[in-house]
């Protein structure tokens, strides 16, 4: 990895930034990425999303649909710093791409629409970043739009996200007259020339000096409340110096105690340079990050972000290209050289790295090595998957993989021609390897191949990828949602004896189980056995058996969740007891307990936000009611109504076409997961083949 033409060393890790661009769909993430690449000189011609010419939306489906589907990595240099940037999807169906990206990033830029403020998916990706502890700065985009207002957008950030915004810019002009910003840290005005990316730095215009002074004072007061050193200086001098303010903003960003807010219009090339300056000034470098933690031989270990440490990297994305199978890596420690042998820490296999590539979306540049803090792709790995830890063979380490979202929608797929059945199976296997949130299975009852994913669009894109990328014509069945079963009223003291004697050593296990419901859709197991009546290793086997039983519930064979199982008593045999016997006892005992419990069916529910003209509200509300929707709220602004409702996912298939028809194409909607809810008896009967809840 190089910055300004020099190989990176341990000390120059401070000159690297690994960041992602996060936002709701259509907030301008890809346009911002394109403008960053142009401003830094990485490209020499600006592309546009609506023309299908951007660097990061290079997949044919992305260009056809005008949205980002796959996370794309690019890199550039700015102010002597090397910036590795990942443009992430903004649609809820592709949130797993965001999750895998956030797992390996050090910082992020959250983009908000200056008109809409915090939108549903904006909040979702923000919470994802919270879980990973990723420091963020915010960029309020599209200030040139009619109705754009920085203060309103900032208020929604404070209200919806529960954070303290630290606004460091004041817009110059409104809507079409937006021409620049006042930098409240340096107290200088930046103006962009019409139709050009060039800007000029000048003193704050006279009409804005009072307002800029007021906002600078408010910024200083807010920072002083959150930062001890700044508070001391503020109390002593009644003001903060530019240096103290800048240091405090960086430290507050790294701690997550405040969010620096900038503004601009990416489409009109206004605000990109200050955004890059803020990335360098406020977001962390790999050297600022704590040592990565992993496990080796059951013990926790740490590796510092140092090229001299033993090599350790996490694979976060796998794609198949014309040049071979690309495995994207975040290098956390050590140095990886072309031709090196690496260890897959989970499987114990070793593989050889054929090539190391610096990735610029769909273009690649060969590198001789990658060092700690780098994000690269490699060719030559055959079995690595997203979440695989790669490390030096002599220093194994297993890093925590990204979490994988559970599929909620399924379709049956089959090849239109019998001769393509084998090719379809190969294409599905490759898709599942590239995208862990896609699950392929065979239905044991119907024999159909079932493809499961995170939403209708997710599956639609996957099927189209099979058609385009593999040349297989596919027949797709109606989507089905993934139901769950849960315990409403459990049982106590259920006794199960597993006894098997068929010659030789037998099997004996005696368990007593309590089953009770939980409010959360999780499974918990605990043992209260005393006196050594069931040894600890056998109790673990009972838990494993119980988890086996959760795969199929008594109502419709759906997975079971939302229960706690307690092992209260048991007995062993001196010769015939084993872990296998107690695992079988746990499995069959819990199945029996579930048959005796009161069980109900759950279905996935999503929160739907519908924006429609006010004259179409009645029809939309009626349609949502017919889909078993429950209205949560309704607001109106500038002739547009925004309706929020909780709707079962099963009722939303085909909703996009229905909404367009009811609103003459003017209605739009977004969704985000809202958990699970009980299924009405009439619907449950059809989903379970007529079996009522028990």
XYZ file of C-alpha atoms in Angstrom:
694
model
C 0.000 0.000 0.000
C 1.339 3.414 -0.934
C 0.537 6.990 -0.101
C 2.057 9.775 -2.185
C 4.250 7.187 -3.905
C 5.971 5.944 -0.700
C 5.478 2.502 0.856
C 3.439 2.757 4.034
C 5.291 2.075 7.239
C 4.063 1.738 10.797
C 4.359 5.480 11.374
C 2.530 6.375 8.143
C -0.525 4.344 9.198
C -1.713 7.695 10.534
C -2.015 8.809 6.891
C -4.648 6.168 6.011
C -8.435 6.421 6.250
C -10.759 3.437 5.775
C -14.316 4.707 5.534
C -17.735 3.891 4.172
C -20.503 6.036 2.742
C -23.808 5.221 4.478
C -27.324 6.477 3.757
C -30.888 5.834 2.737
C -31.445 4.979 -0.906
C -31.300 8.062 -3.191
C -29.632 10.308 -0.604
C -26.648 10.755 -2.928
C -24.009 8.274 -1.680
C -22.822 7.218 -5.121
C -22.771 10.791 -6.431
C -20.645 11.824 -3.436
C -18.259 8.927 -4.073
C -17.994 9.914 -7.735
C -17.269 13.538 -6.833
C -14.643 12.461 -4.290
C -12.855 10.415 -6.943
C -12.998 13.346 -9.378
C -11.889 15.934 -6.825
C -8.915 13.829 -5.747
C -7.863 13.135 -9.331
C -8.588 9.413 -9.200
C -10.826 9.871 -12.271
C -10.825 12.621 -14.878
C -14.476 12.638 -15.926
C -17.481 12.801 -13.630
C -20.101 10.099 -14.080
C -23.793 10.384 -13.188
C -26.112 7.839 -11.589
C -28.952 8.656 -14.008
C -26.635 8.117 -16.962
C -25.298 4.811 -15.590
C -21.714 6.078 -15.828
C -20.502 6.130 -12.216
C -17.421 4.172 -11.149
C -18.927 2.295 -8.215
C -22.291 1.376 -9.793
C -20.609 -0.720 -12.455
C -22.878 -3.781 -12.397
C -25.437 -3.811 -15.257
C -28.317 -4.199 -12.799
C -27.148 -1.199 -10.784
C -27.034 0.918 -13.915
C -30.436 -0.324 -15.090
C -32.113 0.273 -11.723
C -30.223 3.444 -10.756
C -29.429 2.174 -7.242
C -26.394 0.708 -5.492
C -26.767 -3.040 -4.978
C -23.244 -4.231 -4.215
C -20.709 -2.559 -1.924
C -17.857 -1.263 -4.093
C -14.346 -0.390 -2.920
C -12.323 2.498 -4.368
C -9.290 4.463 -3.212
C -7.797 7.920 -3.663
C -5.363 10.353 -2.037
C -6.101 13.712 -0.420
C -3.787 16.014 1.470
C -1.059 13.389 1.740
C -3.532 10.819 3.071
C -4.601 7.574 1.402
C -8.371 7.042 1.526
C -9.926 3.583 1.081
C -13.631 4.134 0.529
C -16.558 1.705 0.282
C -19.807 2.889 -1.332
C -22.543 0.845 0.360
C -26.129 0.095 -0.737
C -28.965 2.164 0.695
C -31.844 -0.253 0.090
C -33.004 -2.334 3.044
C -32.819 -5.564 1.013
C -29.043 -5.182 0.782
C -28.339 -4.241 4.399
C -26.157 -7.322 4.771
C -23.677 -5.727 2.340
C -23.569 -2.738 4.704
C -23.072 -5.025 7.710
C -20.073 -6.773 6.161
C -18.537 -3.450 5.137
C -18.969 -1.876 8.580
C -17.213 -4.848 10.149
C -13.921 -3.838 8.489
C -14.181 -0.030 8.363
C -12.627 2.454 10.786
C -14.995 5.378 10.088
C -17.965 6.430 7.987
C -19.692 9.378 6.357
C -23.461 9.299 6.920
C -25.328 11.148 4.160
C -28.724 12.771 4.707
C -31.126 14.418 2.277
C -31.528 18.124 3.166
C -35.265 17.863 2.451
C -36.130 14.466 3.945
C -33.654 14.482 6.857
C -33.285 11.120 8.601
C -35.131 8.524 6.530
C -35.933 4.937 7.624
C -32.878 3.266 6.118
C -30.689 6.153 7.326
C -31.645 5.187 10.845
C -31.101 1.482 10.146
C -27.540 1.904 8.871
C -26.817 4.344 11.719
C -27.796 1.660 14.241
C -25.635 -0.854 12.382
C -22.677 1.516 12.728
C -23.509 1.934 16.440
C -23.231 -1.828 16.943
C -19.789 -1.846 15.362
C -18.634 1.303 17.203
C -17.729 3.054 13.939
C -17.059 6.821 14.351
C -19.062 8.954 11.902
C -19.365 12.413 10.474
C -22.546 13.586 8.744
C -23.003 15.262 5.378
C -26.354 16.936 4.650
C -26.641 16.672 0.869
C -28.887 18.248 -1.782
C -29.013 21.739 -0.259
C -29.834 23.011 -3.758
C -33.238 21.279 -3.759
C -36.524 23.075 -3.230
C -37.472 22.809 0.432
C -33.925 22.032 1.569
C -33.129 23.257 5.070
C -30.004 22.428 7.059
C -31.515 23.235 10.453
C -34.516 20.964 9.874
C -32.262 18.125 8.783
C -30.021 18.613 11.821
C -33.068 18.622 14.110
C -34.136 15.256 12.662
C -30.613 13.891 13.273
C -30.819 14.978 16.901
C -34.371 13.658 17.348
C -34.298 10.398 15.369
C -30.745 9.264 16.070
C -30.358 10.552 19.633
C -26.941 12.120 19.001
C -25.433 15.563 19.511
C -24.881 17.259 16.116
C -21.828 19.529 15.916
C -22.609 21.749 12.939
C -19.371 23.197 11.567
C -20.770 24.937 8.469
C -23.337 27.593 7.605
C -24.868 27.501 4.097
C -24.496 30.549 1.857
C -27.791 30.933 0.019
C -30.846 28.668 -0.073
C -32.129 26.134 -2.594
C -31.205 27.282 -6.143
C -29.159 30.124 -4.700
C -26.959 27.831 -2.605
C -23.411 28.753 -3.642
C -21.135 27.883 -0.723
C -20.588 27.477 2.998
C -19.044 29.337 5.908
C -16.471 27.193 7.729
C -17.293 27.863 11.389
C -13.961 26.435 12.617
C -11.691 28.572 10.441
C -14.341 31.356 10.056
C -13.805 31.543 6.293
C -16.307 31.462 3.434
C -15.953 28.904 0.623
C -17.742 29.717 -2.644
C -18.027 27.450 -5.665
C -18.233 28.855 -9.165
C -21.383 28.042 -11.131
C -20.948 24.969 -13.332
C -17.457 24.311 -11.976
C -15.820 22.338 -9.171
C -13.457 25.249 -8.445
C -13.972 27.271 -5.284
C -12.534 30.337 -3.612
C -11.795 30.973 0.046
C -12.707 34.468 1.240
C -13.685 36.333 4.400
C -17.166 35.733 5.764
C -19.627 37.976 3.837
C -20.870 40.962 5.839
C -24.574 39.861 5.801
C -23.613 36.506 7.358
C -21.063 37.641 9.953
C -23.515 38.012 12.810
C -25.209 34.660 12.092
C -21.840 32.944 11.621
C -20.630 34.398 14.925
C -23.760 33.203 16.702
C -23.382 29.687 15.306
C -19.683 29.554 16.118
C -20.530 30.509 19.696
C -23.202 27.781 19.858
C -20.695 25.243 18.516
C -18.106 26.259 21.127
C -20.660 25.981 23.946
C -21.794 22.536 22.807
C -18.219 21.260 22.489
C -17.282 22.697 25.901
C -20.166 20.783 27.498
C -18.814 17.506 26.097
C -15.026 17.944 26.276
C -13.069 18.582 29.497
C -10.073 20.400 27.969
C -12.338 22.597 25.860
C -14.421 23.385 28.943
C -11.338 24.617 30.813
C -10.335 26.945 28.001
C -13.905 28.151 27.499
C -14.281 28.984 31.193
C -10.942 30.818 31.228
C -11.273 32.744 27.946
C -15.026 32.633 27.189
C -14.054 31.238 23.766
C -12.187 28.384 22.098
C -9.197 28.752 19.821
C -9.409 27.175 16.375
C -6.817 24.560 17.356
C -8.586 23.551 20.552
C -11.934 23.376 18.747
C -10.523 21.168 15.969
C -8.844 18.792 18.467
C -11.992 18.567 20.546
C -14.125 17.831 17.467
C -11.803 14.968 16.516
C -11.771 13.472 20.007
C -15.554 13.740 20.345
C -15.947 12.034 16.966
C -13.606 9.186 17.898
C -15.409 8.692 21.233
C -18.833 8.858 19.602
C -19.924 11.688 21.908
C -20.771 14.032 19.018
C -21.257 14.017 15.262
C -19.617 16.681 13.089
C -22.154 17.898 10.502
C -21.192 19.366 7.119
C -23.385 20.304 4.172
C -23.352 20.749 0.412
C -24.669 19.594 -2.936
C -22.687 16.718 -4.410
C -24.494 16.879 -7.747
C -23.389 20.504 -8.176
C -19.869 19.763 -6.858
C -20.309 21.950 -3.766
C -18.929 20.861 -0.423
C -16.738 17.910 -1.456
C -13.349 19.461 -0.597
C -14.392 20.422 2.965
C -15.866 16.925 3.369
C -12.529 15.364 2.433
C -10.751 17.727 4.831
C -13.138 16.620 7.576
C -12.505 12.937 6.787
C -8.779 13.524 7.248
C -9.196 15.764 10.304
C -11.838 13.918 12.321
C -12.125 10.246 11.316
C -9.677 7.670 12.722
C -6.638 6.155 11.045
C -5.781 2.449 11.515
C -3.130 3.616 14.008
C -5.918 5.136 16.141
C -7.762 1.826 16.387
C -7.196 -0.572 19.290
C -5.471 -3.907 18.586
C -7.775 -6.378 16.896
C -8.980 -9.163 19.167
C -9.391 -12.797 18.263
C -9.090 -16.269 19.710
C -6.383 -18.888 19.382
C -6.489 -22.264 21.134
C -9.479 -21.053 23.136
C -7.664 -18.019 24.536
C -8.198 -14.398 23.562
C -5.309 -12.695 21.797
C -4.599 -9.241 20.386
C -2.709 -8.073 17.310
C -1.594 -4.474 16.932
C -2.022 -2.657 13.578
C 1.670 -3.052 12.776
C 3.245 -4.419 9.565
C 5.835 -6.215 11.735
C 3.187 -8.251 13.616
C 2.146 -11.752 12.441
C -0.266 -11.473 9.521
C -4.021 -11.403 10.262
C -6.842 -10.348 7.920
C -10.595 -10.750 7.614
C -12.322 -11.620 4.334
C -15.507 -9.558 4.072
C -16.598 -9.997 0.458
C -16.197 -12.591 -2.296
C -17.020 -12.034 -5.973
C -16.505 -13.963 -9.189
C -15.086 -11.906 -12.066
C -13.589 -12.510 -15.479
C -10.113 -12.303 -13.909
C -10.895 -14.933 -11.269
C -12.380 -15.265 -7.809
C -11.776 -12.056 -5.858
C -11.593 -12.197 -2.070
C -11.688 -8.768 -0.413
C -9.559 -8.472 2.729
C -9.070 -5.996 5.526
C -5.523 -6.462 6.781
C -5.429 -5.869 10.532
C -1.847 -6.838 11.282
C 1.326 -7.893 9.535
C 2.273 -7.873 5.866
C 0.871 -9.984 3.027
C 3.101 -10.543 -0.009
C 2.232 -11.933 -3.413
C 2.759 -15.691 -3.480
C 2.528 -16.036 0.307
C 0.846 -19.005 1.986
C -1.931 -18.106 4.417
C -3.925 -20.150 6.903
C -7.719 -20.325 7.012
C -7.975 -20.191 10.792
C -11.403 -21.822 10.986
C -10.749 -24.861 8.772
C -7.005 -25.240 9.270
C -6.386 -25.237 5.505
C -3.545 -23.349 3.907
C -3.896 -21.514 0.587
C -1.575 -19.578 -1.657
C -2.201 -15.943 -2.602
C -1.626 -15.657 -6.343
C -2.134 -11.915 -6.809
C -2.807 -8.864 -4.633
C -4.954 -6.156 -6.189
C -5.729 -2.554 -5.382
C -9.411 -2.349 -6.332
C -11.051 0.611 -8.038
C -14.604 -0.771 -8.303
C -14.365 -3.074 -11.367
C -10.779 -2.072 -12.241
C -7.742 -3.620 -10.612
C -4.094 -2.756 -10.148
C -1.503 -5.360 -9.152
C 0.407 -4.820 -5.917
C 3.395 -6.635 -4.484
C 2.197 -6.477 -0.892
C -0.478 -5.258 1.496
C 0.197 -4.089 5.050
C -1.745 -3.541 8.254
C -4.555 -1.040 7.715
C -4.978 -1.882 4.034
C -8.087 -3.004 2.148
C -7.276 -5.092 -0.926
C -8.543 -7.999 -3.014
C -6.599 -11.195 -3.625
C -6.799 -13.909 -6.269
C -5.956 -17.545 -5.638
C -8.047 -18.420 -2.567
C -10.428 -21.289 -3.321
C -12.354 -21.886 -0.093
C -12.361 -18.547 1.757
C -15.811 -17.070 2.372
C -17.057 -13.783 3.785
C -16.150 -13.913 7.476
C -13.067 -16.121 7.012
C -9.972 -15.186 9.020
C -6.698 -15.500 7.115
C -3.484 -15.456 9.112
C 0.143 -16.483 9.179
C 0.406 -20.320 9.333
C 2.670 -20.102 12.371
C 0.428 -17.685 14.282
C -3.239 -18.755 14.024
C -5.951 -16.314 15.083
C -9.732 -16.392 14.585
C -11.424 -12.990 14.272
C -15.111 -12.431 14.899
C -16.922 -12.656 11.544
C -19.656 -10.234 10.447
C -23.153 -11.231 11.515
C -25.380 -12.555 8.737
C -28.998 -11.409 8.514
C -31.600 -14.161 8.627
C -33.559 -14.571 5.359
C -37.225 -13.584 5.468
C -38.482 -14.239 1.920
C -38.202 -17.394 -0.192
C -38.967 -18.388 -3.776
C -38.864 -21.723 -5.528
C -36.467 -21.744 -8.496
C -35.943 -24.287 -11.239
C -34.297 -24.307 -14.638
C -36.653 -23.798 -17.553
C -34.804 -26.549 -19.438
C -33.819 -29.839 -17.799
C -30.370 -29.689 -19.383
C -29.666 -26.513 -17.368
C -30.381 -28.091 -13.958
C -26.700 -28.692 -13.232
C -25.738 -25.175 -14.317
C -28.464 -23.728 -12.093
C -27.156 -25.646 -9.071
C -23.641 -24.355 -9.775
C -24.907 -20.769 -10.165
C -26.871 -20.947 -6.896
C -23.848 -22.314 -5.037
C -21.724 -19.467 -6.348
C -24.369 -16.890 -5.366
C -24.564 -18.274 -1.822
C -20.761 -18.166 -1.551
C -20.680 -14.514 -2.639
C -23.654 -13.391 -0.527
C -24.047 -15.179 2.844
C -27.530 -13.660 3.302
C -28.755 -15.798 0.374
C -29.623 -19.340 1.464
C -30.225 -22.236 -0.931
C -31.977 -25.378 0.282
C -34.044 -28.244 -1.010
C -37.604 -28.587 0.274
C -37.841 -32.165 1.615
C -41.591 -32.352 0.950
C -41.807 -30.924 -2.574
C -38.254 -31.534 -3.795
C -38.108 -27.937 -5.008
C -34.971 -25.822 -4.784
C -35.748 -22.844 -2.529
C -33.807 -19.571 -2.615
C -34.200 -17.364 0.472
C -33.117 -13.749 0.949
C -33.818 -10.444 2.665
C -36.593 -9.135 0.413
C -38.303 -9.262 -2.950
C -35.728 -7.025 -4.607
C -32.868 -9.042 -3.120
C -34.237 -12.222 -4.699
C -35.118 -10.471 -7.942
C -31.529 -9.253 -8.306
C -30.153 -12.733 -7.491
C -32.363 -14.424 -10.107
C -31.449 -11.810 -12.711
C -27.783 -12.410 -11.915
C -28.276 -16.098 -12.690
C -29.913 -15.236 -15.997
C -27.352 -12.661 -17.075
C -24.181 -14.002 -15.525
C -24.696 -17.701 -16.074
C -27.045 -17.801 -19.053
C -29.624 -19.969 -17.301
C -33.324 -19.316 -17.839
C -35.036 -19.661 -14.468
C -38.664 -20.253 -13.524
C -39.507 -18.557 -10.215
C -42.366 -19.506 -7.901
C -44.375 -17.118 -5.741
C -42.367 -15.673 -2.828
C -42.977 -17.200 0.590
C -42.145 -15.618 3.929
C -40.193 -17.376 6.656
C -42.619 -18.041 9.494
C -41.496 -18.873 13.016
C -43.168 -20.731 15.873
C -43.001 -19.609 19.483
C -44.123 -20.858 22.867
C -47.049 -19.004 24.471
C -47.449 -21.305 27.468
C -44.799 -23.865 28.316
C -44.598 -26.997 30.440
C -42.711 -27.813 33.634
C -41.146 -31.003 34.841
C -41.269 -32.912 31.562
C -39.420 -36.210 32.029
C -37.748 -37.897 29.093
C -35.711 -41.082 29.215
C -33.629 -42.074 26.237
C -32.858 -45.788 26.488
C -31.500 -47.840 23.619
C -30.001 -51.318 23.815
C -29.236 -53.214 20.615
C -26.171 -55.195 21.530
C -22.887 -53.893 22.835
C -22.736 -50.566 24.635
C -26.168 -49.049 25.073
C -27.464 -45.494 25.323
C -28.994 -44.060 28.487
C -29.968 -40.517 29.319
C -32.577 -39.194 31.723
C -33.526 -35.499 31.647
C -36.156 -33.283 33.248
C -36.958 -30.110 31.326
C -38.891 -26.899 31.973
C -39.990 -24.893 28.927
C -41.157 -21.292 29.258
C -41.797 -18.423 26.810
C -39.511 -15.423 26.331
C -40.457 -11.942 25.163
C -37.507 -11.811 22.736
C -37.211 -14.026 19.621
C -34.191 -15.915 20.994
C -33.435 -19.298 22.536
C -31.934 -19.595 26.004
C -30.723 -22.717 27.772
C -29.667 -23.097 31.361
C -29.017 -25.901 33.804
C -29.984 -25.851 37.481
C -28.935 -29.419 38.178
C -26.994 -29.792 41.415
C -25.013 -32.586 42.982
C -23.422 -33.705 39.745
C -26.488 -35.683 38.679
C -25.881 -34.487 35.101
C -22.212 -33.672 34.409
C -21.424 -30.367 32.733
C -20.416 -31.955 29.418
C -23.728 -33.847 29.283
C -25.643 -30.625 29.997
C -23.921 -29.057 26.974
C -25.007 -32.068 24.919
C -28.613 -31.569 26.095
C -28.401 -27.941 24.923
C -27.105 -29.076 21.511
C -29.994 -31.541 21.264
C -32.499 -28.830 22.131
C -31.068 -26.625 19.385
C -31.523 -29.530 16.968
C -35.203 -29.731 17.944
C -35.744 -26.018 17.269
C -35.337 -26.569 13.520
C -38.922 -27.838 13.137
C -41.858 -26.807 15.291
C -45.063 -28.771 15.934
C -47.411 -26.446 14.000
C -46.062 -26.290 10.473
C -42.481 -27.448 10.743
C -41.158 -23.876 11.001
C -38.158 -22.968 13.209
C -38.988 -22.325 16.869
C -37.820 -19.234 18.759
C -38.700 -17.180 21.842
C -38.298 -19.796 24.568
C -36.113 -20.791 27.487
C -35.322 -24.415 28.319
C -34.098 -25.276 31.814
C -32.540 -28.622 32.638
C -33.715 -29.157 36.221
C -32.768 -32.756 36.901
C -31.537 -35.947 35.320
C -29.705 -39.191 35.792
C -26.837 -41.098 34.208
C -25.739 -44.690 33.827
C -22.201 -45.649 34.715
C -21.602 -47.408 31.374
C -24.305 -46.442 28.884
C -24.444 -42.647 29.287
C -22.656 -40.520 26.696
C -22.815 -37.086 25.107
C -24.580 -38.651 22.120
C -27.260 -40.153 24.351
C -27.898 -36.889 26.179
C -28.006 -34.979 22.889
C -30.701 -37.369 21.682
C -32.549 -36.939 24.992
C -32.461 -33.162 24.620
C -33.732 -33.341 21.044
C -36.601 -35.776 21.630
C -37.433 -34.343 25.060
C -37.875 -30.803 23.716
C -39.924 -32.069 20.771
C -42.269 -33.781 23.239
C -42.397 -30.647 25.400
C -43.289 -28.474 22.396
C -46.145 -30.823 21.479
C -47.524 -30.372 25.001
C -47.000 -26.592 25.049
C -49.227 -23.871 23.641
C -47.499 -22.745 20.453
C -48.404 -19.973 18.008
C -47.164 -18.894 14.609
C -45.136 -15.707 14.064
C -44.599 -13.806 10.824
C -42.070 -11.104 9.874
C -43.453 -7.564 10.020
C -41.964 -4.506 8.347
C -42.394 -0.802 8.990
C -43.567 0.791 5.750
C -43.149 4.519 5.083
C -45.311 5.654 2.173
C -45.014 9.121 0.590
C -48.021 10.065 -1.538
C -49.797 13.218 -2.765
C -52.458 14.310 -0.292
C -55.249 13.466 -2.715
C -54.152 9.807 -2.702
C -54.128 9.279 1.060
C -57.553 7.650 1.288
C -56.819 4.991 -1.285
C -53.431 4.205 0.245
C -54.866 3.882 3.761
C -57.598 1.572 2.498
C -55.074 -0.564 0.655
C -52.833 -0.809 3.737
C -55.830 -1.875 5.835
C -56.635 -4.615 3.312
C -53.067 -5.866 3.768
C -53.530 -6.163 7.539
C -51.534 -2.974 8.002
C -51.618 -0.974 11.239
C -51.072 2.760 10.767
C -48.460 4.124 13.186
C -48.444 7.761 12.147
C -49.215 10.281 9.433
C -47.742 13.689 8.630
C -48.261 16.182 5.812
C -45.895 18.730 4.340
C -45.978 20.761 1.126
C -48.800 18.738 -0.420
C -47.237 15.365 0.365
C -48.477 12.958 3.026
C -46.117 10.529 4.747
C -47.810 7.464 6.213
C -46.018 5.014 8.492
C -47.557 1.600 9.050
C -46.627 -1.852 10.324
C -47.511 -4.439 7.680
C -46.893 -8.210 7.527
C -44.182 -8.906 4.969
C -46.359 -11.571 3.327
C -48.892 -8.880 2.382
C -46.370 -6.616 0.627
C -45.639 -8.759 -2.408
C -46.560 -6.740 -5.455
C -47.193 -3.592 -3.413
C -44.905 -1.406 -5.540
C -47.035 -1.915 -8.655
C -50.263 -1.459 -6.694
C -49.055 1.807 -5.140
C -47.953 3.207 -8.487
C -51.359 2.384 -9.941
C -53.276 4.051 -7.102
C -51.175 7.234 -7.189
C -50.543 7.608 -10.950
C -46.915 6.742 -10.372
C -46.367 9.488 -7.773
C -46.274 7.314 -4.649
C -43.098 5.802 -3.245
C -42.447 3.633 -0.226
C -39.593 2.242 1.829
C -39.484 -0.597 4.336
C -37.370 -1.741 7.238
C -37.664 -4.870 9.424
C -39.818 -4.454 12.505
C -39.552 -7.899 14.092
C -42.072 -10.714 14.387
C -45.776 -10.674 15.275
C -48.430 -13.354 15.896
C -50.288 -14.554 12.810
C -54.112 -14.301 12.866
C -55.859 -17.659 13.131
C -57.273 -17.520 9.604
C -53.850 -16.915 8.092
C -52.129 -19.381 10.416
C -54.478 -22.165 9.297
C -53.351 -21.844 5.679
C -49.685 -21.514 6.647
C -49.772 -24.667 8.808
C -51.967 -26.812 6.590
C -55.054 -26.274 8.732
C -53.444 -26.926 12.118
C -54.594 -24.394 14.751
C -52.280 -22.859 17.332
C -52.043 -25.064 20.417
